[in-house]
mmCIF file of C-alpha atoms in Angstrom:
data_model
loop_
_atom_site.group_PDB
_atom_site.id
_atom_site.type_symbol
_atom_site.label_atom_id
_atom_site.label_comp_id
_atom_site.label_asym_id
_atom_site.label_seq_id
_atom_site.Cartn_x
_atom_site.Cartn_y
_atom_site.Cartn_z
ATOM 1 C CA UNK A 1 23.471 -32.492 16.126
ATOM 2 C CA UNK A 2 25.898 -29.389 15.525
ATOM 3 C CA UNK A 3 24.549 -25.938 16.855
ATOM 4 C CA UNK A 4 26.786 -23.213 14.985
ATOM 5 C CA UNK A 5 26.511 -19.284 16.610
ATOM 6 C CA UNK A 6 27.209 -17.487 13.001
ATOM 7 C CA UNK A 7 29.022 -14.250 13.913
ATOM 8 C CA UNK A 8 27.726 -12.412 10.877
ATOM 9 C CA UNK A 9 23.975 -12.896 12.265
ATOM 10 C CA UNK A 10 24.609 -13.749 15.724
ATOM 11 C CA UNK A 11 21.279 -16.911 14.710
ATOM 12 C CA UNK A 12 22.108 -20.175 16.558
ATOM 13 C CA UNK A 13 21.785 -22.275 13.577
ATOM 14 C CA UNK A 14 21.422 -25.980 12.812
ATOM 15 C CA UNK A 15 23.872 -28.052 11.404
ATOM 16 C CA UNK A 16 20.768 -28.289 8.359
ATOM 17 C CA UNK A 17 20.496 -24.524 8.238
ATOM 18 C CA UNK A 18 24.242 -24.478 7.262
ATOM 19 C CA UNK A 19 26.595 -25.430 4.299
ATOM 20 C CA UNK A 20 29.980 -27.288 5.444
ATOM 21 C CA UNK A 21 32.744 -25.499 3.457
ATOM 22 C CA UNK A 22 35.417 -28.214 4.622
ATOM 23 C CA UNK A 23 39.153 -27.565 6.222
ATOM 24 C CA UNK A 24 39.555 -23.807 6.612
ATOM 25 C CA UNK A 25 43.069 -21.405 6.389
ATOM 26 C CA UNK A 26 44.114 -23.469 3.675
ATOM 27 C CA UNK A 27 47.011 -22.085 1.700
ATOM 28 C CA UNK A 28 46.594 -21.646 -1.962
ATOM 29 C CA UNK A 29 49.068 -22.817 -4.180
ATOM 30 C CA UNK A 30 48.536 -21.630 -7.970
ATOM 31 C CA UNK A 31 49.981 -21.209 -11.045
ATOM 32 C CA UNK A 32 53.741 -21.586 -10.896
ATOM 33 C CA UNK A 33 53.991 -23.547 -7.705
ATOM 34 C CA UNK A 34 55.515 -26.734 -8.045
ATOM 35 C CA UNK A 35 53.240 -29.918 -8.280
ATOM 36 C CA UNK A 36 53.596 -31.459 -4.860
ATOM 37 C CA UNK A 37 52.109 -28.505 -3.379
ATOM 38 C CA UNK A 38 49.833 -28.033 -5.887
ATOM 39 C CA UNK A 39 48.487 -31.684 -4.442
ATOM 40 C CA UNK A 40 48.605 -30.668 -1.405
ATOM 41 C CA UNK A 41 46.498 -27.355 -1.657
ATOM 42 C CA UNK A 42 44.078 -29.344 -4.064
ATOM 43 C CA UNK A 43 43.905 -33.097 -2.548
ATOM 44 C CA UNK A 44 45.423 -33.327 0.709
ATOM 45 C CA UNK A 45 43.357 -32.269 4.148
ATOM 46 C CA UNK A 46 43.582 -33.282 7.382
ATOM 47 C CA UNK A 47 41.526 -35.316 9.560
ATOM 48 C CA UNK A 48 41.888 -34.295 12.998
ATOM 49 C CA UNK A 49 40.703 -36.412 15.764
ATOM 50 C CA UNK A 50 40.132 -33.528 18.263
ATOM 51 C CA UNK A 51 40.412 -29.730 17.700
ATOM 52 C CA UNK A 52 39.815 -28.765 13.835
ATOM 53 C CA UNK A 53 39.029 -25.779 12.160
ATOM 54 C CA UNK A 54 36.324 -25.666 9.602
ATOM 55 C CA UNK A 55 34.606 -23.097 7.395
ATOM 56 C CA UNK A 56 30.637 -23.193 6.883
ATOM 57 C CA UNK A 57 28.391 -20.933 5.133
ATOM 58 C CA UNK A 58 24.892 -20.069 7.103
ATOM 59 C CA UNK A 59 23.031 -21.076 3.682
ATOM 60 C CA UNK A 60 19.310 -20.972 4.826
ATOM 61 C CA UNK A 61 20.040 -17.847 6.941
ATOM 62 C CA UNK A 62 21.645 -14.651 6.243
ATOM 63 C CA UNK A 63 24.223 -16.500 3.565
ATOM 64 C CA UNK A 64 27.473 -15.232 4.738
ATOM 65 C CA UNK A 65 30.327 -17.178 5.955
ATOM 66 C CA UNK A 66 32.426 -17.961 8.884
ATOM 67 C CA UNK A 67 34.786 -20.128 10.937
ATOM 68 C CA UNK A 68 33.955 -22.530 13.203
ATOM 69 C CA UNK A 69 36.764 -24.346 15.838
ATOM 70 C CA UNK A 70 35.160 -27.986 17.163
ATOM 71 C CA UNK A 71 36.113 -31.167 18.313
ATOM 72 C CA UNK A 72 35.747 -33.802 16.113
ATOM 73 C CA UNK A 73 35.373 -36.347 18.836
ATOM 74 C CA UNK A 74 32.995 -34.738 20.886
ATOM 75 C CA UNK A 75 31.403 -31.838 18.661
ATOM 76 C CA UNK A 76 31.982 -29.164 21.849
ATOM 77 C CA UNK A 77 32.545 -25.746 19.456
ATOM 78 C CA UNK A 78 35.631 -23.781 21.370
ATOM 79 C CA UNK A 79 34.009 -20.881 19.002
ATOM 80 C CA UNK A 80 32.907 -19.359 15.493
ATOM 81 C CA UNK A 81 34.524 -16.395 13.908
ATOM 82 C CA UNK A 82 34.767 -14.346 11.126
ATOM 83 C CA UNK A 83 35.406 -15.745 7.507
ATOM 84 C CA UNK A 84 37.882 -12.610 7.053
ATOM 85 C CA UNK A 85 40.942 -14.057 8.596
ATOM 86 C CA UNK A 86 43.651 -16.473 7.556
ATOM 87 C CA UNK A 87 44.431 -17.757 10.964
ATOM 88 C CA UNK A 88 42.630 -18.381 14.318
ATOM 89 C CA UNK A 89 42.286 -15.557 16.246
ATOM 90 C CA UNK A 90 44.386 -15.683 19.522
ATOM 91 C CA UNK A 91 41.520 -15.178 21.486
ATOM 92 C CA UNK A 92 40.184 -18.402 19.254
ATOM 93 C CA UNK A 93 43.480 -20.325 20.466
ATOM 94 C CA UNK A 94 43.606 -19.855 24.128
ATOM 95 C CA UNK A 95 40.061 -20.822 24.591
ATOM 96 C CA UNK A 96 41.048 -24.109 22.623
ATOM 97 C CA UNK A 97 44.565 -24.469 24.784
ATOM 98 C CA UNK A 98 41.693 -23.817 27.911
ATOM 99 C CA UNK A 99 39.441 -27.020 27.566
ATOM 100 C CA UNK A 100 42.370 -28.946 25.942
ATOM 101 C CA UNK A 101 45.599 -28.264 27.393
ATOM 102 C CA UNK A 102 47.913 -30.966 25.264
ATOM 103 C CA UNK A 103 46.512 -29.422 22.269
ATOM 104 C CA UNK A 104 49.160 -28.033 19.557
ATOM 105 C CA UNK A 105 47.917 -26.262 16.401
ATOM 106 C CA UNK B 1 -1.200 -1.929 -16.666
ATOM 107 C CA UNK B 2 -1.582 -5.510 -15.876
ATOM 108 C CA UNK B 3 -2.484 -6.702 -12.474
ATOM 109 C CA UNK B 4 0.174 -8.662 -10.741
ATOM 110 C CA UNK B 5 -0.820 -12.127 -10.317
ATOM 111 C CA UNK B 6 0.636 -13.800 -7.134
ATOM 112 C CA UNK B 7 2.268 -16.809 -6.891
ATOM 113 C CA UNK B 8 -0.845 -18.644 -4.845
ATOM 114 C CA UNK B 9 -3.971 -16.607 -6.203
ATOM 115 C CA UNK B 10 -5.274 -16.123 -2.673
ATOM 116 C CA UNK B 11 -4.836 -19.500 -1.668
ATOM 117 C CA UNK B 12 -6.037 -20.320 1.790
ATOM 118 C CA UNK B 13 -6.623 -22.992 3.952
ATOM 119 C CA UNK B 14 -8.403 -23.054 7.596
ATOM 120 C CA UNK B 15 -6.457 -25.614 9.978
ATOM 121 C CA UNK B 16 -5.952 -25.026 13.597
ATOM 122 C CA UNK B 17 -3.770 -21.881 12.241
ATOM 123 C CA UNK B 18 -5.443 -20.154 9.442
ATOM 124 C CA UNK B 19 -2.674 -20.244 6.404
ATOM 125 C CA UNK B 20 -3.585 -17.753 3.709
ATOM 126 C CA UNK B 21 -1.574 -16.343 0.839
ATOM 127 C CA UNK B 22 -0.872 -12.529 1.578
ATOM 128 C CA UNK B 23 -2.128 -9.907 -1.149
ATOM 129 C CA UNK B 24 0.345 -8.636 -3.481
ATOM 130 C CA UNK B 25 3.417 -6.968 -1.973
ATOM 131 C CA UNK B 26 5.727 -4.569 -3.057
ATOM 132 C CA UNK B 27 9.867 -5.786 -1.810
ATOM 133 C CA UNK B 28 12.253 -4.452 -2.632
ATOM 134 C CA UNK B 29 15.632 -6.015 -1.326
ATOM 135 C CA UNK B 30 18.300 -3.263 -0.588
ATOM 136 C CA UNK B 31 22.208 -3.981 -0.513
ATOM 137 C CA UNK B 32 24.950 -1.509 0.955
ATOM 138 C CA UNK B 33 26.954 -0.574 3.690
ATOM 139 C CA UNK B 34 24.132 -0.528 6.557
ATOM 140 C CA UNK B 35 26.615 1.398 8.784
ATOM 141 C CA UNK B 36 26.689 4.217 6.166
ATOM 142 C CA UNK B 37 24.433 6.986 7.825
ATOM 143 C CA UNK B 38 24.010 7.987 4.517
ATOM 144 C CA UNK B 39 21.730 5.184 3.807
ATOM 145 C CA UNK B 40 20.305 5.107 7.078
ATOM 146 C CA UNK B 41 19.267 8.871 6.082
ATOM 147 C CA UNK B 42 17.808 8.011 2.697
ATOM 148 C CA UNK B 43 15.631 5.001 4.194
ATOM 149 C CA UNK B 44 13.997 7.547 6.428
ATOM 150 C CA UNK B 45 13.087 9.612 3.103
ATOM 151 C CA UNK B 46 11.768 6.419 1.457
ATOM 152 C CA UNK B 47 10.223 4.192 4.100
ATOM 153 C CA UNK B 48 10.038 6.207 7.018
ATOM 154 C CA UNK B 49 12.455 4.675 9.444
ATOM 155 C CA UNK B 50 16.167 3.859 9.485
ATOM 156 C CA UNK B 51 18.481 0.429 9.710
ATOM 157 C CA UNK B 52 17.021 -1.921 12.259
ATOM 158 C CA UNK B 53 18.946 -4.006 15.030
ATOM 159 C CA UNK B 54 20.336 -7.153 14.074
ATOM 160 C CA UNK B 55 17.867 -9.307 13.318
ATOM 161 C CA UNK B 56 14.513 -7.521 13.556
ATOM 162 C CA UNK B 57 11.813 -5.912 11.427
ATOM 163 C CA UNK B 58 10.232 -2.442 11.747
ATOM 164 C CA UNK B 59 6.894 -1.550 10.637
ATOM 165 C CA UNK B 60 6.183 1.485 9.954
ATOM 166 C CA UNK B 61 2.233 1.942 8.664
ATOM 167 C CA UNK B 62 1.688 -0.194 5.566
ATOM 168 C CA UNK B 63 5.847 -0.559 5.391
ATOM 169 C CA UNK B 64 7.709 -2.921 6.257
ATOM 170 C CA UNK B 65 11.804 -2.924 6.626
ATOM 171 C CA UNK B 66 13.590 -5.960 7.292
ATOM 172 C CA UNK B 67 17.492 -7.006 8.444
ATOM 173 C CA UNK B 68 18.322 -9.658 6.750
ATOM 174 C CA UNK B 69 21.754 -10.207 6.904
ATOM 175 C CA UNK B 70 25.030 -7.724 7.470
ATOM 176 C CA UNK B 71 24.557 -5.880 3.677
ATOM 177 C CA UNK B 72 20.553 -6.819 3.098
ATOM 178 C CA UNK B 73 17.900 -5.056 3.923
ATOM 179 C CA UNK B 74 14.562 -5.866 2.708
ATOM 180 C CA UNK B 75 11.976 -3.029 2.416
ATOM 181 C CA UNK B 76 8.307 -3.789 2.097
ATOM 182 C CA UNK B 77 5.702 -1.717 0.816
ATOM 183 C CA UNK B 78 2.385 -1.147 -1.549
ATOM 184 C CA UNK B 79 3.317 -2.503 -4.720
ATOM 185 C CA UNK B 80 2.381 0.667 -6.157
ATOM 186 C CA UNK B 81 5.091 2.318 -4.351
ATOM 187 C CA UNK B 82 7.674 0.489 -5.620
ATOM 188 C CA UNK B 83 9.122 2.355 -8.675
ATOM 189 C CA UNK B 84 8.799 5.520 -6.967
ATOM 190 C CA UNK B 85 10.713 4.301 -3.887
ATOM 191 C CA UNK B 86 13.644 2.568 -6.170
ATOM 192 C CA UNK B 87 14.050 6.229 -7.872
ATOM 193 C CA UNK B 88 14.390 8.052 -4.685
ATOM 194 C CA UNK B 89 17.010 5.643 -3.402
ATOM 195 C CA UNK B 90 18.860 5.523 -6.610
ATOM 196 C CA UNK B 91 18.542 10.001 -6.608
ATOM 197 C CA UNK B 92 19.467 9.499 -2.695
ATOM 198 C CA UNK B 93 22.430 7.006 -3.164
ATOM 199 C CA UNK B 94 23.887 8.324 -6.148
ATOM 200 C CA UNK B 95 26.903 7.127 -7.011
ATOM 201 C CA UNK B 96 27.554 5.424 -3.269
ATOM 202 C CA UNK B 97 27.929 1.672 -2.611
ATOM 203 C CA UNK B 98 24.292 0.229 -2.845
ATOM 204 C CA UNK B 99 22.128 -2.092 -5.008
ATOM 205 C CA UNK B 100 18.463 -1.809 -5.077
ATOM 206 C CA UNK B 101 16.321 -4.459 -6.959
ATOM 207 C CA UNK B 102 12.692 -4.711 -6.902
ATOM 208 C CA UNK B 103 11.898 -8.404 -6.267
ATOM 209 C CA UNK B 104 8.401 -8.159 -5.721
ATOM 210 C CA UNK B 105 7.830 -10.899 -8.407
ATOM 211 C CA UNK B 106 10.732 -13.097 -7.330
ATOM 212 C CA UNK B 107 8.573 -13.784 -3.746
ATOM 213 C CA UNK B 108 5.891 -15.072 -1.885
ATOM 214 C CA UNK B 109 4.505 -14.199 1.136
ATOM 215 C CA UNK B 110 1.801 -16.425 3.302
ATOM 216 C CA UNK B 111 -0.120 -15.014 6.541
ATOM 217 C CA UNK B 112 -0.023 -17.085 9.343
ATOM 218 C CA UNK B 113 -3.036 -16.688 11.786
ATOM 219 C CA UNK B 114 -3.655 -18.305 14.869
ATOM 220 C CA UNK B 115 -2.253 -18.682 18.459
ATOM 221 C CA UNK B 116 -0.732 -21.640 17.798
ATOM 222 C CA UNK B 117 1.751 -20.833 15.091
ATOM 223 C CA UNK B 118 5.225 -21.032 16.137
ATOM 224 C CA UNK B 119 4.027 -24.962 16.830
ATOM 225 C CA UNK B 120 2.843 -24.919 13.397
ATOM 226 C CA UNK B 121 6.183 -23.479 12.402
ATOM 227 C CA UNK B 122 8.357 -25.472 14.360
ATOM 228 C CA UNK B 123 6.921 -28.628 13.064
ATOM 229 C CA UNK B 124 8.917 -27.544 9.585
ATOM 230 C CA UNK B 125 12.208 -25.615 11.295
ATOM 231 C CA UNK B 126 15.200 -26.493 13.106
ATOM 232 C CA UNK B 127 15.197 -23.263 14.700
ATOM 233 C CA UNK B 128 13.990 -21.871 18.283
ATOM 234 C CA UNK B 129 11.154 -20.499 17.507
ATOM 235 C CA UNK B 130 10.230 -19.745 21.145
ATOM 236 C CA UNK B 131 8.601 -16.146 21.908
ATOM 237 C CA UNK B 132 11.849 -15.706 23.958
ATOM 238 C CA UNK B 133 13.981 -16.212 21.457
ATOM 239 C CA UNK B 134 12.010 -14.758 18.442
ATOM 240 C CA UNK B 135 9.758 -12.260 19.825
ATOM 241 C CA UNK B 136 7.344 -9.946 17.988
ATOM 242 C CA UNK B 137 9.827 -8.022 15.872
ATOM 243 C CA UNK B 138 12.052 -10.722 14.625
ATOM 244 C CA UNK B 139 13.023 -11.894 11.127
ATOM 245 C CA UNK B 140 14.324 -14.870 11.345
ATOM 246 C CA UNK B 141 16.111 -16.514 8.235
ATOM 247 C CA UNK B 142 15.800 -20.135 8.561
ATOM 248 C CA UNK B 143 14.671 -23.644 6.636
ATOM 249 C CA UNK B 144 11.479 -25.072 5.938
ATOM 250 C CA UNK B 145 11.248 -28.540 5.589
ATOM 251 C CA UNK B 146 13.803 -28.387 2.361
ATOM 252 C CA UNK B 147 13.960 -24.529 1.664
ATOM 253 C CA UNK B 148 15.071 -21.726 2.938
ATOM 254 C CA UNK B 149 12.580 -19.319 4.724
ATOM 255 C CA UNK B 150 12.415 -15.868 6.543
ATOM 256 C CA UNK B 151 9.492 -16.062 8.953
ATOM 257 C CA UNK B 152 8.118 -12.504 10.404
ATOM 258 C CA UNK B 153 7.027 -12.241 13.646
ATOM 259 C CA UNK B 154 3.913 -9.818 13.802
ATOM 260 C CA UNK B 155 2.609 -10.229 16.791
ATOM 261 C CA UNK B 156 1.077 -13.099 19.132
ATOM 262 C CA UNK B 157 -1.116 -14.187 17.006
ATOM 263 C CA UNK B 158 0.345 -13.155 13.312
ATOM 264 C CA UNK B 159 3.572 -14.025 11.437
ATOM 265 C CA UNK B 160 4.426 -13.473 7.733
ATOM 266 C CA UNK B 161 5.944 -16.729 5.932
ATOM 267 C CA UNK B 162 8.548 -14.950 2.838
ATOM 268 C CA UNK B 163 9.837 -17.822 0.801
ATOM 269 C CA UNK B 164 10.782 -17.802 -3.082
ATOM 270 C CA UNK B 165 7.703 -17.664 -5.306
ATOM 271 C CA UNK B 166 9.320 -20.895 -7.196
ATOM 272 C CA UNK B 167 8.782 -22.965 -3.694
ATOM 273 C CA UNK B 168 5.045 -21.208 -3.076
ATOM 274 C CA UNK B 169 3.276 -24.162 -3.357
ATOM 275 C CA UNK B 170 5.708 -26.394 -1.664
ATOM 276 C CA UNK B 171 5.409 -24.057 1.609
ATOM 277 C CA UNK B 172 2.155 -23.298 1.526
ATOM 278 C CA UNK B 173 1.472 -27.489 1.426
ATOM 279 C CA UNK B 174 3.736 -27.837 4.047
ATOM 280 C CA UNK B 175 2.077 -25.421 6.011
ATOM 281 C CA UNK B 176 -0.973 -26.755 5.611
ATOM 282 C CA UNK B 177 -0.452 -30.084 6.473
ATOM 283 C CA UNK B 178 1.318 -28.600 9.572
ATOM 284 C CA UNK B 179 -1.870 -27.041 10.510
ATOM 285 C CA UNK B 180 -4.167 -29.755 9.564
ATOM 286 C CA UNK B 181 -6.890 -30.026 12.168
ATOM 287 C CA UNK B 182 -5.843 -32.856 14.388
ATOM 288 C CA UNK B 183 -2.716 -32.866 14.137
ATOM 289 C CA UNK B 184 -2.335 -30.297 17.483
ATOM 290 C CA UNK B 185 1.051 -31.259 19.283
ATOM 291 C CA UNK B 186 0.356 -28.615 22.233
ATOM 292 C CA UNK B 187 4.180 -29.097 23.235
ATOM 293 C CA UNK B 188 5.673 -25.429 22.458
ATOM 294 C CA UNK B 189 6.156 -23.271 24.996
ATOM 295 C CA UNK B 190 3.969 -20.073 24.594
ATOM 296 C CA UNK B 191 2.338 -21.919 21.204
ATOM 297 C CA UNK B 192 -1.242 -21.200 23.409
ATOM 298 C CA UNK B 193 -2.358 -24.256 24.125
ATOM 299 C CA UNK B 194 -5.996 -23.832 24.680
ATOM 300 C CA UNK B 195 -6.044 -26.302 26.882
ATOM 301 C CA UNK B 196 -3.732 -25.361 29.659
#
């Protein structure tokens, strides 16, 4: 069982309260890029064993979204926050680099 | 004019928590900047208070103004009060950053009664529904059995149940089976057990 903070409300929220929005700080690739990382942007995600970074929308709850950093080993959450960012926040980072030092993002 | 006909007709069943339909209520859900004083200003005019904290309802007499998430507000209020209220926002508001919609219709709202209803509520909810973490005062947004679900903390022994009118029935079954006598759990803390 996943227990997401959501920044926008500050509600501890269920994993069934929420939405999973998959991979987050993806980089689009459009019209005019070429095709392979047109695949890429489309088809191609990761999947991390350990630290990954996912975006989730607080559905039965105030509707908004936001990021979430977890393990995907252990489900610990390093943190949520905001949706309005393209990268991690640094703050984000060294509290990941904290509880797992050989980590590199 | 017509009547407005709610989405239960008074339904109301008598469990260990009395679950009844509430009368007709005026909503009307407000959209904007909350941080704008400006609106904060103009919901004094109207409703007779400003923005609440994060998470929590004011009442103020026979109105009621709800957070419910970082634009939303939700104002409630005698239906008859509606169309005057949504003309003295959109006067107030002019041409500023807002959206006002009168969604009395588009909701239903069921009275919970009884001193043992956040067990009947957390029978249906993921969420802490503790009097710690929800005291009187609270909205909170959250999922009932399969739907989503604002439940308003009143007081010890009252909460309000908002859910779309569509799902009406659904909730107020669920409810009601929660509350069926018998089916006591007595395992929530501050649910007033009557036995301890």
């Amino acid at each position: 069982m996943l227990i997401l903070t959501c920044p926008n409300c500050g509600i501890a929220a269920d994993e069934t309260e929420l939405s999973p929005g998959g991979q987050a700080h993806l980089k689009r690739f459009g019209p005019g890029s070429d095709d392979s990382d047109f695949e890429g942007y489309l088809f191609l995600r990761d999947n991390p064993r350990g630290v990954h970074f996912e975006r989730w929308r607080h559905a039965m709850g105030c509707g908004k979204w936001f990021h979430a950093a977890r393990c995907t080993v252990t489900n610990e959450v390093f943190a949520t926050y905001s949706a309005q960012t393209s990268e991690p926040p640094q703050d984000v980072l060294d509290r990941i680099t904290a509880r797992r030092p050989d980590w590199q993002s | 004019m017509s009547d407005p006909v709610t989405p239960l007709n008074h339904a109301r069943f008598d469990g260990y928590v009395t679950i009844a339909e509430a009368g007709p209520t005026g909503m009307i859900t407000l959209r904007g900047d909350l941080a704008d004083p400006h609106l904060s200003e103009t919901l004094h005019g109207v409703i007779g208070a400003g923005v609440p904290a994060r998470g929590r309802a004011e009442v103020i007499g026979d109105n009621t103004i709800c957070w419910m998430s970082p634009d939303e507000l939700l104002l409630m209020a005698p239906r008859s009060y509606v169309p005057d209220a949504l003309a003295r926002i959109a006067s107030a508001m002019g041409d500023r950053h807002h959206l006002a919609a009168d969604v009395s219709d588009a909701r239903a709202m069921i009275r919970l009664q009884g001193r043992a209803l956040r067990e009947v509520l957390a029978k249906l909810s993921p969420a802490d529904l503790s009097p710690a973490a929800s005291p009187p005062g609270t909205i909170r947004r959250t999922r009932l059995a399969q739907v989503p679900a604002a439940i308003l903390f009143q007081g010890p022994d009252r909460a309000d149940v908002l859910c779309f009118r569509s799902v009406a029935r659904y909730v107020f079954g669920l409810l009601s089976n929660a509350a069926r006598p018998g089916s006591e759990v007595h395992r929530t803390a501050g649910a007033g057990n009557p036995e301890q």
